[in-house]
Amino acid sequence: MRLVLVGPPGAGKGTQAEFIAAHLAVPKISTGDIFRANVSQGTPLGVEAKRYMDAGQLVPDEVTINMVRDRLAEPDASDGFLLDGFPRTVPQASALDKLLADLGTALDIVMELVVDDDEVIRRLSGRRTCRGCGKIWHVEFDPTSKTDICDRCGSELFQRDDDKAETIANRLVEYADKTAPLVDFFGAQGKLVGIDATGPVEDVTVRAIDALRSYGG
Ligand code: AP5
């Protein structure tokens, strides 16, 4: 299955992507994770992306599309994938459709995680991420047993640079301006399914997997 997860910053895309990708046995491809890995390795791509990420802005389409094209050409993505955080603009969505059409395939489903801005702010301001295994935690909603130590692998947790209040506000504006139009774009293709992403993580996962079943997933 070829699936895209879309939703505002903090909707729970990364959290749900892990469970859904495991359920579908496809690779999870997160453009945010790829950018962050490049930032921490200090690559030219990372240096360029960091300027935009720190400001809560989207990285330019051309850079992002080329990066995804390379990633989708890897063998593990040939039979399916879950894209988390891409596409995020109408030009990215058109480029993805074209890229897949050239490969003789197409997206199966675009799942929108629906939450309001107040919940997003609560989630992002308490998010912590593991430096070792990448697991996402929350100080209130999904706390570790020892402060800032991952229960899964024992590594230290960190707070993302773009989870500061001012940057979160910019990311929400970028989402409304550039990403929300994808709901109409994919709705017009009959590929969009929206799910309520509020409530406990496990309940959201059940809703997501139920929705996928009706598409054969
Ligand atoms: P990216 O990493 O994709 O950030 P984002 O879309 O803003 O999404 P987040 O990762 O912040 O949130 P999420 O929805 O994954 O939520 P999570 O599961 O962590 O992108 C970062 C930056 O990279 C962008 O700003 C941009 O600059 C650049 N970029 C990336 N892709 C790009 C693209 N395609 N084009 C251009 N630029 C791009 O959950 C959040 C918190 O909530 C966690 O603490 C979690 O534990 C908690 N939580 C999750 N679910 C629940 C629940 N049900 N109840 C309570 N708490 C919950």
Coordinates of C-alpha atoms and ligand atoms in Angstrom, one line a residue:
M1 CA 0.0 0.0 0.0
R2 CA 1.1 3.6 -0.8
L3 CA -0.1 5.9 1.9
V4 CA 0.4 9.5 2.9
L5 CA -0.2 10.9 6.4
V6 CA -1.2 14.6 6.5
G7 CA -2.1 16.8 9.4
P8 CA -0.9 19.9 11.3
P9 CA 2.4 19.9 13.3
G10 CA 1.8 17.8 16.4
A11 CA -1.2 16.0 15.1
G12 CA 0.5 12.7 15.9
K13 CA 1.8 11.8 12.4
G14 CA 5.2 10.5 13.6
T15 CA 3.5 8.6 16.5
Q16 CA 0.9 6.9 14.3
A17 CA 3.3 6.4 11.4
E18 CA 5.3 3.9 13.4
F19 CA 2.3 1.7 14.2
I20 CA 0.7 2.0 10.8
A21 CA 3.9 1.2 8.9
A22 CA 4.4 -1.8 11.1
H23 CA 0.8 -2.9 10.5
L24 CA 1.2 -2.6 6.7
A25 CA 4.8 -3.9 6.7
V26 CA 6.0 -0.9 4.6
P27 CA 8.9 1.6 5.3
K28 CA 8.0 4.8 7.1
I29 CA 9.5 7.8 5.2
S30 CA 9.5 11.0 7.2
T31 CA 10.9 14.1 5.4
G32 CA 11.2 15.8 8.8
D33 CA 13.4 12.9 10.1
I34 CA 15.5 12.9 7.0
F35 CA 16.1 16.7 7.3
R36 CA 16.9 16.3 11.0
A37 CA 19.4 13.5 10.3
N38 CA 21.1 15.7 7.7
V39 CA 21.2 18.7 10.2
S40 CA 22.8 16.5 12.9
Q41 CA 25.4 15.2 10.3
G42 CA 26.1 18.8 9.1
T43 CA 25.6 17.9 5.4
P44 CA 25.0 20.7 2.8
L45 CA 21.3 19.6 2.7
G46 CA 21.1 19.8 6.5
V47 CA 22.7 23.3 6.6
E48 CA 20.2 24.6 4.0
A49 CA 17.2 22.9 5.6
K50 CA 18.0 24.1 9.1
R51 CA 17.6 27.8 8.1
Y52 CA 13.9 27.1 7.2
M53 CA 13.2 24.6 10.0
D54 CA 14.4 26.9 12.7
A55 CA 12.1 29.6 11.4
G56 CA 9.1 27.2 11.2
Q57 CA 9.0 27.5 7.4
L58 CA 8.9 24.8 4.8
V59 CA 12.1 23.8 3.0
P60 CA 11.8 24.8 -0.7
D61 CA 9.8 22.4 -2.9
E62 CA 12.7 21.6 -5.3
V63 CA 15.0 20.5 -2.5
T64 CA 12.3 18.4 -0.8
I65 CA 11.0 16.8 -4.0
N66 CA 14.5 15.7 -5.1
M67 CA 15.2 14.2 -1.7
V68 CA 12.0 12.2 -1.8
R69 CA 12.6 11.1 -5.4
D70 CA 15.9 9.6 -4.3
R71 CA 14.4 8.0 -1.2
L72 CA 11.5 6.4 -3.1
A73 CA 14.0 4.9 -5.6
E74 CA 15.5 2.7 -2.8
P75 CA 14.5 -0.9 -3.1
D76 CA 12.5 -1.1 0.2
A77 CA 10.0 1.4 -1.1
S78 CA 9.2 -0.5 -4.3
D79 CA 6.2 -2.4 -3.0
G80 CA 4.7 0.3 -0.8
F81 CA 5.5 3.1 1.7
L82 CA 4.1 5.4 4.3
L83 CA 5.0 9.0 3.7
D84 CA 4.9 11.2 6.9
G85 CA 5.1 14.9 6.3
F86 CA 5.3 14.8 2.5
P87 CA 3.7 16.1 0.3
R88 CA 3.1 19.4 2.1
T89 CA 2.3 21.8 -0.8
V90 CA 0.3 21.4 -3.9
P91 CA 3.5 21.4 -6.1
Q92 CA 4.9 18.6 -4.0
A93 CA 1.6 16.6 -4.3
S94 CA 1.6 17.1 -8.1
A95 CA 5.3 16.1 -8.3
L96 CA 4.6 12.9 -6.3
D97 CA 1.7 12.0 -8.5
K98 CA 3.9 12.4 -11.6
L99 CA 6.8 10.5 -10.0
L100 CA 4.5 7.5 -9.2
A101 CA 2.8 7.7 -12.6
D102 CA 6.3 7.4 -14.2
L103 CA 6.8 4.2 -12.1
G104 CA 3.4 2.9 -13.3
T105 CA 1.8 3.2 -9.9
A106 CA -0.2 5.7 -7.7
L107 CA -1.1 6.6 -4.2
D108 CA -3.8 4.4 -2.6
I109 CA -4.9 6.7 0.3
V110 CA -4.2 10.0 2.0
M111 CA -5.1 9.9 5.7
E112 CA -5.7 13.3 7.4
L113 CA -5.2 13.4 11.2
V114 CA -7.7 16.0 12.5
V115 CA -6.9 17.9 15.7
D116 CA -7.4 21.6 16.7
D117 CA -4.7 24.2 17.3
D118 CA -5.0 24.2 21.1
E119 CA -4.3 20.4 21.2
V120 CA -1.4 20.9 18.8
I121 CA 0.2 23.4 21.1
R122 CA -0.2 21.2 24.2
R123 CA 1.3 18.2 22.3
L124 CA 4.3 20.1 20.8
S125 CA 5.3 22.0 23.9
G126 CA 5.6 18.7 25.9
R127 CA 7.1 16.5 23.2
R128 CA 10.4 14.8 23.8
T129 CA 12.3 12.6 21.3
C130 CA 14.9 9.9 22.0
R131 CA 18.4 10.5 20.6
G132 CA 19.0 6.8 20.4
C133 CA 15.9 5.1 18.8
G134 CA 13.9 8.1 17.8
K135 CA 10.8 7.1 19.8
I136 CA 8.5 10.1 20.5
W137 CA 7.4 10.7 24.1
H138 CA 5.3 13.4 25.8
V139 CA 6.0 14.8 29.3
E140 CA 2.3 14.6 30.2
F141 CA 0.5 12.3 27.7
D142 CA 3.2 9.6 27.3
P143 CA 5.8 10.1 30.0
T144 CA 8.9 8.0 30.5
S145 CA 9.5 6.4 33.9
K146 CA 12.7 8.3 34.5
T147 CA 12.8 12.0 33.4
D148 CA 14.4 12.5 30.0
I149 CA 15.6 8.8 29.7
C150 CA 14.0 6.6 27.0
D151 CA 12.1 3.6 28.4
R152 CA 12.7 1.7 25.2
C153 CA 16.5 2.1 24.7
G154 CA 17.9 4.0 27.7
S155 CA 19.2 7.0 25.7
E156 CA 18.7 10.6 26.5
L157 CA 15.6 12.5 25.3
F158 CA 15.7 16.0 23.7
Q159 CA 13.3 18.8 22.9
R160 CA 13.2 19.7 19.2
D161 CA 14.5 23.2 18.3
D162 CA 11.3 24.0 16.4
D163 CA 9.1 23.2 19.3
K164 CA 9.4 26.7 20.8
A165 CA 6.2 28.7 21.1
E166 CA 7.1 31.3 18.4
T167 CA 8.2 28.6 15.9
I168 CA 5.1 26.5 16.6
A169 CA 3.0 29.5 15.7
N170 CA 4.9 30.0 12.4
R171 CA 4.5 26.3 11.6
L172 CA 0.7 26.5 12.1
V173 CA 0.5 29.5 9.7
E174 CA 2.6 27.6 7.1
Y175 CA 0.3 24.6 7.5
A176 CA -2.9 26.7 7.0
D177 CA -1.4 28.5 4.0
K178 CA 0.4 25.7 2.1
T179 CA -0.6 22.3 3.4
A180 CA -4.3 22.5 4.2
P181 CA -5.1 23.0 0.4
L182 CA -4.0 19.3 0.0
V183 CA -7.3 18.3 1.6
D184 CA -9.1 19.6 -1.4
F185 CA -6.4 18.4 -3.8
F186 CA -6.6 14.7 -2.6
G187 CA -10.3 15.0 -1.9
A188 CA -10.9 15.7 -5.5
Q189 CA -9.1 12.5 -6.4
G190 CA -11.3 10.5 -4.0
K191 CA -8.2 9.4 -2.0
L192 CA -8.7 11.4 1.2
V193 CA -9.9 9.9 4.5
G194 CA -10.0 12.0 7.6
I195 CA -9.8 10.5 11.1
D196 CA -10.3 12.1 14.5
A197 CA -6.8 12.2 16.0
T198 CA -7.9 13.2 19.5
G199 CA -8.0 10.9 22.5
P200 CA -5.5 8.3 23.6
V201 CA -2.8 7.2 21.1
E202 CA -4.1 3.6 21.0
D203 CA -7.6 4.8 20.1
V204 CA -6.3 6.9 17.2
T205 CA -4.3 3.8 16.0
V206 CA -7.5 1.7 16.0
R207 CA -9.4 4.3 14.0
A208 CA -6.5 4.6 11.5
I209 CA -6.2 0.8 11.0
D210 CA -10.0 0.5 10.7
A211 CA -10.0 3.1 8.0
L212 CA -7.2 1.4 6.1
R213 CA -9.1 -1.9 6.2
S214 CA -11.8 -0.4 4.0
Y215 CA -9.0 0.3 1.4
G216 CA -7.6 -3.2 1.7
G217 CA -4.9 -2.4 4.1
Ligands
AP5_1 P1 8.1 17.4 10.6 O1 9.1 16.7 11.4 O2 7.4 16.7 9.6 O3 7.2 18.2 11.6 P2 5.6 18.5 11.6 O4 4.8 18.1 10.4 O5 5.5 19.9 12.0 O6 5.1 17.4 12.5 P3 5.7 17.0 13.9 O7 6.8 16.0 13.7 O8 6.0 18.3 14.7 O9 4.4 16.4 14.6 P4 3.7 15.0 14.3 O10 2.4 15.2 13.7 O11 4.6 14.0 13.7 O12 3.4 14.7 15.9 P5 4.1 13.6 16.9 O13 3.7 12.2 16.5 O14 5.5 13.9 17.0 O15 8.9 18.7 9.9 C1 9.7 19.5 10.6 C2 10.2 20.6 9.6 O16 10.9 20.0 8.5 C3 9.1 21.4 8.9 O17 8.7 22.5 9.7 C4 9.8 21.9 7.7 O18 10.7 23.0 7.9 C5 10.7 20.7 7.3 N1 9.9 19.8 6.4 C6 9.5 18.5 6.6 N2 8.9 18.0 5.6 C7 8.8 18.9 4.7 C8 8.2 19.0 3.4 N3 7.5 18.0 2.8 N4 8.3 20.2 2.7 C9 9.0 21.2 3.2 N5 9.6 21.2 4.4 C10 9.5 20.1 5.1 O19 3.3 14.0 18.2 C11 3.5 15.3 18.9 C12 3.5 15.1 20.4 O20 2.1 14.7 20.7 C13 4.4 13.9 20.9 O21 4.9 14.3 22.1 C14 3.4 12.7 21.1 O22 3.9 11.9 22.2 C15 2.1 13.4 21.4 N6 1.0 12.7 21.0 C16 0.8 12.1 19.8 N7 -0.4 11.5 19.7 C17 -1.1 11.9 20.8 C18 -2.4 11.6 21.3 N8 -3.3 10.9 20.6 N9 -2.7 12.1 22.6 C19 -1.8 12.8 23.3 N10 -0.6 13.1 22.9 C20 -0.2 12.6 21.6

